[in-house]
Coordinates of C-alpha atoms in Angstrom, one line a residue:
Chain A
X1397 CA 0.0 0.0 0.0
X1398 CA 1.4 3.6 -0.2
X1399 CA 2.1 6.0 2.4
X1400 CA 0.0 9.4 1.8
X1401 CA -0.2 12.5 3.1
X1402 CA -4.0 14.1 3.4
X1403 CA -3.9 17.4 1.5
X1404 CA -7.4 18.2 1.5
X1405 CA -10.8 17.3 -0.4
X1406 CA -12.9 17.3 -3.0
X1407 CA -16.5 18.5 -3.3
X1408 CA -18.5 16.7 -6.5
X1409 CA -22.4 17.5 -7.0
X1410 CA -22.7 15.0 -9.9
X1411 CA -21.3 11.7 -9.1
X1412 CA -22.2 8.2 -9.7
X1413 CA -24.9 7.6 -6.8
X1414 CA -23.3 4.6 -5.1
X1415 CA -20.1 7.7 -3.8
X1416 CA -23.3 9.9 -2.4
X1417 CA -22.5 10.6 1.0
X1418 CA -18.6 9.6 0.9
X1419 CA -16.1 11.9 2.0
X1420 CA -13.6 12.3 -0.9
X1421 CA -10.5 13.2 0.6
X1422 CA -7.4 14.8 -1.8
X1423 CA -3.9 12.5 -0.7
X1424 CA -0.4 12.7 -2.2
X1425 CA 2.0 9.5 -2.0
X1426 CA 5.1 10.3 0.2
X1427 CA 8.3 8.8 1.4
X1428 CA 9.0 7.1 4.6
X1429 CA 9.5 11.0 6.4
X1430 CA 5.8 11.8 5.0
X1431 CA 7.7 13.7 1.9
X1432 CA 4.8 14.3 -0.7
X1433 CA 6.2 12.7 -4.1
X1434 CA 3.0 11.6 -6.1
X1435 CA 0.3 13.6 -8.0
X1436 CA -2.7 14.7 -6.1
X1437 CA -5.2 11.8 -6.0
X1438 CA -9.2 11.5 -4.8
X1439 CA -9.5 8.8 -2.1
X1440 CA -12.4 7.8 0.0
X1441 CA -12.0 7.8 3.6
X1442 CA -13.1 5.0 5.6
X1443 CA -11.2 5.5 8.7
X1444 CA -12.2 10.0 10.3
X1445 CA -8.8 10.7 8.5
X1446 CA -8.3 14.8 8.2
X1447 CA -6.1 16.9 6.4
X1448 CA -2.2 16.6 7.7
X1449 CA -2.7 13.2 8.7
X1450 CA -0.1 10.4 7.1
X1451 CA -2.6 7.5 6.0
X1452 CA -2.2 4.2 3.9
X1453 CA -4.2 4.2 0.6
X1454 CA -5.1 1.1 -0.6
X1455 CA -5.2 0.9 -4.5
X1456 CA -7.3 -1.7 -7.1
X1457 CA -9.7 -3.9 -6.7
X1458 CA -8.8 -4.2 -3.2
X1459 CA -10.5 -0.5 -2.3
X1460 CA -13.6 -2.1 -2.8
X1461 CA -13.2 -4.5 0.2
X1462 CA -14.4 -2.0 2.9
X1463 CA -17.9 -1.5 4.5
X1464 CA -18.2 1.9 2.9
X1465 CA -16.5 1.2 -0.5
X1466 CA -18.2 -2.1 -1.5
X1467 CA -19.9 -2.6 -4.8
X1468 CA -18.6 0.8 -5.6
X1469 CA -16.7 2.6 -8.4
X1470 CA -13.5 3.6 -6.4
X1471 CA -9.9 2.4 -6.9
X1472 CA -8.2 4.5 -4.4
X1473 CA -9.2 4.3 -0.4
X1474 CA -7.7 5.4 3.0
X1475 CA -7.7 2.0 4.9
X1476 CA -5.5 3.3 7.9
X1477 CA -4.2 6.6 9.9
X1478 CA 0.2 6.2 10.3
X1479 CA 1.3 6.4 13.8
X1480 CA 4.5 5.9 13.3
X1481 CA 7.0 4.9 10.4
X1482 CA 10.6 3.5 11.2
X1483 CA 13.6 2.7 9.4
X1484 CA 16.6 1.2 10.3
X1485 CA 16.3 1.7 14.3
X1486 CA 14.9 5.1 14.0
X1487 CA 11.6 6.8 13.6
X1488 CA 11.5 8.7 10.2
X1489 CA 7.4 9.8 11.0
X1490 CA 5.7 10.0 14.1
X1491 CA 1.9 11.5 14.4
X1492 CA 2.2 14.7 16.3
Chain B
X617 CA -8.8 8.1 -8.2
X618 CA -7.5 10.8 -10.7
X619 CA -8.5 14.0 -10.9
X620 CA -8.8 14.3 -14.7
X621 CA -9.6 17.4 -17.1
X622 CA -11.7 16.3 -20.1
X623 CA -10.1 17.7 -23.4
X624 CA -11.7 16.2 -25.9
X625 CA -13.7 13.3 -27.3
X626 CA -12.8 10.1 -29.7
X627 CA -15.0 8.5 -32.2
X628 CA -14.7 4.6 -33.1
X629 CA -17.4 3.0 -35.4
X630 CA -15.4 -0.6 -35.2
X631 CA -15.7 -1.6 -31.3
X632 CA -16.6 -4.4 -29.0
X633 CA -20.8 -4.4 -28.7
X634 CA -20.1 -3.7 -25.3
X635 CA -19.1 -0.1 -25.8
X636 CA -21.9 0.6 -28.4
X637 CA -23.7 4.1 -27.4
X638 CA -20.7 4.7 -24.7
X639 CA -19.6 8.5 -24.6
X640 CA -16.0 8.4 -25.1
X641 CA -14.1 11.1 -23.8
X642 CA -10.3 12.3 -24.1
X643 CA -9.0 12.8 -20.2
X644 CA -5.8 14.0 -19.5
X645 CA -4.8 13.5 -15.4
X646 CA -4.3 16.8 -13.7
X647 CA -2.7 18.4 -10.2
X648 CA -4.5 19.9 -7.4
X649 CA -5.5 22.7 -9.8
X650 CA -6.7 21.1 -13.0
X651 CA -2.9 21.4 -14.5
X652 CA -2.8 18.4 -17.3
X653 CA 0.1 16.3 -15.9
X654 CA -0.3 12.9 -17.2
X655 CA -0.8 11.5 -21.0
X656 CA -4.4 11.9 -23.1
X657 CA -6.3 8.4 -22.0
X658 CA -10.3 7.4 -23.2
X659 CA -12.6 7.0 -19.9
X660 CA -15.9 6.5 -20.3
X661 CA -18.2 8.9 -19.3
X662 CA -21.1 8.0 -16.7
X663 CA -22.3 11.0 -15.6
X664 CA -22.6 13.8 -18.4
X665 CA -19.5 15.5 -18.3
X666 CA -18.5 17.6 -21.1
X667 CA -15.2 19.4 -22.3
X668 CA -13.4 21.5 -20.0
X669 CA -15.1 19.7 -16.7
X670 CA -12.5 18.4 -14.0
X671 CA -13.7 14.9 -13.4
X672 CA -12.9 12.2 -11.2
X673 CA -11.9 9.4 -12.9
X674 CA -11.9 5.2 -12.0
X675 CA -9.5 2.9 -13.1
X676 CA -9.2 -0.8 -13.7
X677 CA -11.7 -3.6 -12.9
X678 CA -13.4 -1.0 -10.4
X679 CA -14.1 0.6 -13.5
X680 CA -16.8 -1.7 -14.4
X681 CA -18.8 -0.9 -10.9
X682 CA -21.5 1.6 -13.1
X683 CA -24.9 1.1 -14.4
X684 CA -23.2 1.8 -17.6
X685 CA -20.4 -0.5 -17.6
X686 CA -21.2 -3.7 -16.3
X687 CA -19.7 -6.8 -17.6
X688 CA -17.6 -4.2 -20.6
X689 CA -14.4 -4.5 -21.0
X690 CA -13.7 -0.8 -19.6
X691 CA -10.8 0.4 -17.6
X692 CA -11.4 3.8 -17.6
X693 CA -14.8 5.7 -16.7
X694 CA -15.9 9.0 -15.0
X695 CA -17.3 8.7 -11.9
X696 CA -18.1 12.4 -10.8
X697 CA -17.5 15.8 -11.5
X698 CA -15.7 17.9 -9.7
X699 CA -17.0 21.3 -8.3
X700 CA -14.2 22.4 -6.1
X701 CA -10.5 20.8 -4.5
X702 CA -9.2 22.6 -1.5
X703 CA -5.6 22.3 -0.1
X704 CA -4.5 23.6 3.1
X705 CA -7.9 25.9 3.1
X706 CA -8.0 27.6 -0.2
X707 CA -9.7 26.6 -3.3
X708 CA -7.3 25.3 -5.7
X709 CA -10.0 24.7 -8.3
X710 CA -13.8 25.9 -8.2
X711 CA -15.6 24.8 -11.4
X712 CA -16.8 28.2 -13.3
Chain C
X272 CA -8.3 2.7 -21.7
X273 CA -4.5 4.2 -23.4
X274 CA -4.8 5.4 -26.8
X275 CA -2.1 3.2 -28.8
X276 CA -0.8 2.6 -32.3
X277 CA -0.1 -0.6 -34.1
X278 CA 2.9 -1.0 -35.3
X279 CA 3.5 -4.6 -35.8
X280 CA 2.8 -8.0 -34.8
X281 CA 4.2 -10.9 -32.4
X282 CA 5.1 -14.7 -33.7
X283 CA 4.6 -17.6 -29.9
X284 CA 4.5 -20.9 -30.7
X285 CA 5.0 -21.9 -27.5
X286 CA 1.6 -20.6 -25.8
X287 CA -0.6 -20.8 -23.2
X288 CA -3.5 -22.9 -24.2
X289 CA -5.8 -20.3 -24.1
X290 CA -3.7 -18.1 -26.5
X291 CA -3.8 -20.3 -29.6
X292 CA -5.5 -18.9 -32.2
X293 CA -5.1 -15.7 -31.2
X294 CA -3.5 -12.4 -32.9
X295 CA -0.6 -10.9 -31.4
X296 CA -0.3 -7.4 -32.3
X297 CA 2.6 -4.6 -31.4
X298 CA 1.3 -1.6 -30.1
X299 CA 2.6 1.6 -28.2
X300 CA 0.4 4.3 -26.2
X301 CA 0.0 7.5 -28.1
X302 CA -0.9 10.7 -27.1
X303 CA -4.1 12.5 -28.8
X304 CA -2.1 13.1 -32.2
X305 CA -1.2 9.2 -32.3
X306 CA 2.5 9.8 -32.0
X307 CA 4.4 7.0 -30.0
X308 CA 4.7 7.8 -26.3
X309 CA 4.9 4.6 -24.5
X310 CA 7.3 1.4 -25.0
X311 CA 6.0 -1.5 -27.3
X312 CA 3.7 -3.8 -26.0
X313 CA 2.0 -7.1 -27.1
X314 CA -2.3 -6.7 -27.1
X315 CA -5.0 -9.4 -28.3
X316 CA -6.2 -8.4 -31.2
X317 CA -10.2 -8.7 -31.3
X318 CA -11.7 -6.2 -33.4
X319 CA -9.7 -6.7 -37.0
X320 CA -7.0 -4.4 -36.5
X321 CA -3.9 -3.8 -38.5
X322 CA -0.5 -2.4 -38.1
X323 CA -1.3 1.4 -38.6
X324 CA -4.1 1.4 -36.8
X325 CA -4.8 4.2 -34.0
X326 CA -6.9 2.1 -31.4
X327 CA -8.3 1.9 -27.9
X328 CA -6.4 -0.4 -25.5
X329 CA -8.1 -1.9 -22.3
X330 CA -5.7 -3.0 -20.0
X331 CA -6.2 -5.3 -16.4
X332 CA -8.9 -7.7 -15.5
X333 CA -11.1 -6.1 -17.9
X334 CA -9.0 -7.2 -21.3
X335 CA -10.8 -10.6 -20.4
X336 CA -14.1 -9.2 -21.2
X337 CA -14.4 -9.9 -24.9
X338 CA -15.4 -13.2 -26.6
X339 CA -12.6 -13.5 -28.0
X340 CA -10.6 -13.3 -24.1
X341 CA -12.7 -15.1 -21.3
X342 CA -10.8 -16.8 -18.6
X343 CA -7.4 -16.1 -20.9
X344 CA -4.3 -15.1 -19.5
X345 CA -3.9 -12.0 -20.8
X346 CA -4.1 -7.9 -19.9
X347 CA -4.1 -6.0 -22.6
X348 CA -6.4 -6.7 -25.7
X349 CA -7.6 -4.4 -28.6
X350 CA -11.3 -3.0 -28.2
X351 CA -12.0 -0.5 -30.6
X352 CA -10.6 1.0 -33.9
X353 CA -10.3 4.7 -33.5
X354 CA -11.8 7.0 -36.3
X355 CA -11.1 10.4 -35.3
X356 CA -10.2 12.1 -32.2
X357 CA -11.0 16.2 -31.1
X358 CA -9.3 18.4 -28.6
X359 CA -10.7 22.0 -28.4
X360 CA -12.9 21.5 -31.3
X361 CA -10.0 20.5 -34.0
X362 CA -9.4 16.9 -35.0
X363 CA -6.0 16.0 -33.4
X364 CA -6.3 12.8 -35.6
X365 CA -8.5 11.4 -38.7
X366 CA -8.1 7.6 -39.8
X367 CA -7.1 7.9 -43.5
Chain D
X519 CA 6.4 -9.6 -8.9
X520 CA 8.4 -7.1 -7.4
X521 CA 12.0 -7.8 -5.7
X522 CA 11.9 -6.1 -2.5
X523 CA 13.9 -4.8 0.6
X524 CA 12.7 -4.6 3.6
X525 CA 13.9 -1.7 5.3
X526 CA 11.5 -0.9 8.4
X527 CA 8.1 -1.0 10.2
X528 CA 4.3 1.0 10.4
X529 CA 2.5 1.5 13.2
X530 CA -1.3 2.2 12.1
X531 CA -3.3 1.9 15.9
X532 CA -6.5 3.5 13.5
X533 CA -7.2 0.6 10.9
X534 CA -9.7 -1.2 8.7
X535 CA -10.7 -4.1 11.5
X536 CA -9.6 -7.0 8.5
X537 CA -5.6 -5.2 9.7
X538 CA -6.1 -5.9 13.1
X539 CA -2.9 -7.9 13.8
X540 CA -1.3 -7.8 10.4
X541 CA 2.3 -7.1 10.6
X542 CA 3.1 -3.7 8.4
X543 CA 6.3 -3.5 7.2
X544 CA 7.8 -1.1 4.7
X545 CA 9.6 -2.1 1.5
X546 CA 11.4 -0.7 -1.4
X547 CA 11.8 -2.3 -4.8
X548 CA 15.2 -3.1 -5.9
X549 CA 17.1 -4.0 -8.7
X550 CA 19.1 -7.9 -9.2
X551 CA 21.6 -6.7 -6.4
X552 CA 19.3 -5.7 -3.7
X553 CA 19.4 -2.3 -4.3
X554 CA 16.8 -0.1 -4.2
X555 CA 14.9 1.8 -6.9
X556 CA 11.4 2.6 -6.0
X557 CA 9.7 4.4 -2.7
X558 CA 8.8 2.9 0.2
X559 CA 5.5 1.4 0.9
X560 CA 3.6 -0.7 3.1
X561 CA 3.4 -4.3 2.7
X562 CA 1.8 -7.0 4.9
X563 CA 3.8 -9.6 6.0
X564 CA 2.8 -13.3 5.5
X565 CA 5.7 -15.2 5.6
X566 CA 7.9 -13.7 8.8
X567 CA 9.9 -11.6 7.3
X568 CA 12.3 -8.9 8.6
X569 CA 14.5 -6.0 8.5
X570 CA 17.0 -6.7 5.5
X571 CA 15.7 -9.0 4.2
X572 CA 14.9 -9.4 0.4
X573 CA 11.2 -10.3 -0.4
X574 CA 9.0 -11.4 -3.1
X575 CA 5.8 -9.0 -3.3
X576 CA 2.9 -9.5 -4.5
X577 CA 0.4 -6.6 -5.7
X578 CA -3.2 -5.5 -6.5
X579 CA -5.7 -8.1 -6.0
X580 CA -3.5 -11.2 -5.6
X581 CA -2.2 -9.9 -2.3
X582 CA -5.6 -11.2 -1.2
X583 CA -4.4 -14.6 -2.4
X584 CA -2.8 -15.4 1.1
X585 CA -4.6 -17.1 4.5
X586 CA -3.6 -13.6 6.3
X587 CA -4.9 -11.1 3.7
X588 CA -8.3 -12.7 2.4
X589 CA -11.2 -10.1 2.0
X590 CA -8.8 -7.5 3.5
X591 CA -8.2 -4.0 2.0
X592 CA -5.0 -4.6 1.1
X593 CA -2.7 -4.7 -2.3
X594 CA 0.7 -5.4 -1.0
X595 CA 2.1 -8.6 0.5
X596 CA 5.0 -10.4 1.1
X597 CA 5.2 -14.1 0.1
X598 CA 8.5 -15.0 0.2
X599 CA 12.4 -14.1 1.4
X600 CA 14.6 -14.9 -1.2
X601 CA 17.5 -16.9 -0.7
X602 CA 19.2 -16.1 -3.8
X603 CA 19.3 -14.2 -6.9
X604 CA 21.1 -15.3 -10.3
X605 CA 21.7 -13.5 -13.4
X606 CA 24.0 -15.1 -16.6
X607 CA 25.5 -17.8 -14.1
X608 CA 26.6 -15.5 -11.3
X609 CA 25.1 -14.3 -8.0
X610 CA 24.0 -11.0 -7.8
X611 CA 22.6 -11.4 -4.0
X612 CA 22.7 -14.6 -1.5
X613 CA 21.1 -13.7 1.8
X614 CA 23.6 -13.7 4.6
Chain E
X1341 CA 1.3 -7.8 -22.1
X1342 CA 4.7 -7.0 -21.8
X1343 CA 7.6 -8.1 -23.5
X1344 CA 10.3 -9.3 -21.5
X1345 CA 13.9 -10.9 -21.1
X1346 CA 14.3 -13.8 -19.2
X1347 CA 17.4 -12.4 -17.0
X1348 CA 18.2 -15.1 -14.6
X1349 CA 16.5 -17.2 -11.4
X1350 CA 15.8 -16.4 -7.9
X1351 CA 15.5 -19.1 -4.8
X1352 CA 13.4 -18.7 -1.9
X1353 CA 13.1 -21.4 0.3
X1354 CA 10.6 -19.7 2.7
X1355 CA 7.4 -19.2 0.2
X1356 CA 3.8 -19.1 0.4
X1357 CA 2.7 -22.8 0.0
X1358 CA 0.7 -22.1 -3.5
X1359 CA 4.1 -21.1 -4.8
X1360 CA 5.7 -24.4 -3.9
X1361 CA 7.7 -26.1 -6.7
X1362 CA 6.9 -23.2 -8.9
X1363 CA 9.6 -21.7 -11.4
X1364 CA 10.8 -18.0 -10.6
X1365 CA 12.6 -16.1 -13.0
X1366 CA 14.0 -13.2 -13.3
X1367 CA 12.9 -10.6 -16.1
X1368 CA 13.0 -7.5 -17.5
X1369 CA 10.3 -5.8 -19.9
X1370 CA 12.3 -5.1 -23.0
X1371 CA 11.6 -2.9 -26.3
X1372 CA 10.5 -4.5 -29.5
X1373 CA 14.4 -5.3 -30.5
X1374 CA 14.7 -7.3 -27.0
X1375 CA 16.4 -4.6 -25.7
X1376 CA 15.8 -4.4 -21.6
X1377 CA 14.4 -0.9 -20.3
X1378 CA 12.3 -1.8 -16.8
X1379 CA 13.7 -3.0 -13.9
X1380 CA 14.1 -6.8 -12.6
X1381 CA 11.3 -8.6 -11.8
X1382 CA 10.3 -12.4 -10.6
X1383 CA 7.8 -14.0 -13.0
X1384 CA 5.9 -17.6 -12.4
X1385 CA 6.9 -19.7 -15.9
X1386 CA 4.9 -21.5 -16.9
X1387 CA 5.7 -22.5 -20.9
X1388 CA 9.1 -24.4 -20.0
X1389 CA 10.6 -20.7 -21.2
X1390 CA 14.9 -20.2 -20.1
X1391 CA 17.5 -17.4 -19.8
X1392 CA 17.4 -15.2 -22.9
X1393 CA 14.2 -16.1 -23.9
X1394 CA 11.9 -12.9 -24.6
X1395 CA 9.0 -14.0 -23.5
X1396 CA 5.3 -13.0 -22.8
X1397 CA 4.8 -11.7 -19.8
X1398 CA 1.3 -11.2 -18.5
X1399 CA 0.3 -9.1 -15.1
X1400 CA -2.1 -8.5 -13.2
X1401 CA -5.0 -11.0 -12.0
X1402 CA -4.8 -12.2 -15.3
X1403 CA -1.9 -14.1 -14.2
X1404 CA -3.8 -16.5 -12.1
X1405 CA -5.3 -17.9 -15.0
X1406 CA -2.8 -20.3 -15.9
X1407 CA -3.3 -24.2 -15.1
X1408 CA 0.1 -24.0 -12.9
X1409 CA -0.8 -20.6 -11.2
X1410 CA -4.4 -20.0 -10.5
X1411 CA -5.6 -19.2 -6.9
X1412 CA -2.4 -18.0 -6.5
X1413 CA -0.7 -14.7 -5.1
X1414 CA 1.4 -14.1 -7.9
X1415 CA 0.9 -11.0 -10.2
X1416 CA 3.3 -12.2 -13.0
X1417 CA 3.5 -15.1 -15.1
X1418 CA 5.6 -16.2 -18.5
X1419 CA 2.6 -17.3 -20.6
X1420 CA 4.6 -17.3 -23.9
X1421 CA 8.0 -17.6 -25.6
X1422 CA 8.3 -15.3 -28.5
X1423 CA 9.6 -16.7 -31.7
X1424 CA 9.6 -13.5 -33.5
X1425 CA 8.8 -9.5 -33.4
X1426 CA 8.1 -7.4 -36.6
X1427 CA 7.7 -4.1 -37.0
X1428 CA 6.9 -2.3 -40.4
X1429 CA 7.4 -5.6 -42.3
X1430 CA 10.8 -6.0 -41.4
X1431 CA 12.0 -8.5 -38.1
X1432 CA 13.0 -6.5 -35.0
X1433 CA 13.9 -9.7 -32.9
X1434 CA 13.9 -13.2 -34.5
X1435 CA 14.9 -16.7 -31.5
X1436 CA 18.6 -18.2 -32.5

């Protein structure tokens, strides 16, 4: 899964109705410090996340497989919020 | 999901019967504020978007998740159009 | 689905099963004037195309939605011949 | 599938319930030697894997494939540590 | 599907159990001369295929749907061994 960093949102009037009433949350893939180094993407948010918080985005087929996202037209979901990230010994992320 | 800036539209009178009466549109992949970043792709549109609307757009088999295409072999298809993105609490894009 | 061209054809005799018979075309994503932006790439042929061809390219689970693809091994398969494609109310390309 | 390193750990105490108690570790995709090449991500762990070691990944929705990851969010797993890699007769990485 | 260079082999000893006494090569996606341009990966064979083969490689789910691969977590698989690639009626790779 890829690490992302919540941006922001989306608002969309028109939209296929099965994504009526999900919050469409703006996310940018990042490095292991929470670096942004990906294109701004639309995910759905399945788990309170807010903007500033480091998340992992679930891509494919596999988006579908949450109680919010099932049956639906989505490819891109927010499945967890990063408390920490480590690397070799040390913390490179920690939620503040 | 992408956020995707329709551009255009394609024609093809020789295609699978699945994609008979399907809108095809040209979509090219955009940043935060509707800048094209990414190549010109055909999505299928769901939802009635037009030329110069920032869309959001569904990829792979998720892509088949519409009333419009079921069971067609589809990897591309507009979900929703976008009426405004906001980043760090100002508007990067509001739709005009 | 990627906008491609045709520029050739592949030779397997050793196949899957579930290849056999098949057409094994060359093809590389284009942009919206059908000039060669992605590396070459082998696609199921199912709608009579031919090297020269500007055509629409389903990629993923969904290449195994044709008649011609169901329950095959493969991700990438031919869908549709393009005629003609627009941006900004010009033709960026016209099959000839 | 992708050869990986792994190079650290998540902590994610906010998840989909179908994480509860998967092992999160981060991974970068590396070349023959072990080097790597791409950004890190999150992969679940299914075969004990650790720090340093090389992996086999497995992504989009065959990382459901596994006893640990079926019907979970998820599109990223490791299925095995490689013991070896061998390119024109020669080793270019024997795990230590 | 891609066209690839069979590279080498890899060994892992420590492998989910559906992978048991499978084949694991290494390969790179070439150009249409055989020339490699991605990065290695491991690939499931499953047409007998050896080192500097070019092969077909197909990703995805798709690549379950081999006899020797399907309910699987693999994402790769060698479904074909090319015998020849032309381009513009003249040979860009022909097997010795």
């Amino acid at each position: 899964m890829q690490i992302a960093l919540v941006i922001g949102s989306a608002v969309a009037t028109i939209k296929d109705e099965k994504l009526h009433g999900r919050k469409l949350l703006l996310v940018r893939q990042t490095d292991a410090t929470g670096e942004p180094i990906g294109p701004s993407c639309i995910a759905i948010d399945t788990v309170g996340a807010g903007a500033g918080d480091l998340v992992i985005v679930t891509e494919g087929s596999s988006a579908r497989l949450t109680g919010q996202t099932d049956g639906a037209p989505v490819d891109m979901v927010i499945v967890g919020v990063i408390d920490s990230l480590e690397v070799g010994g040390r913390w490179t992320y920690r939620k503040q």
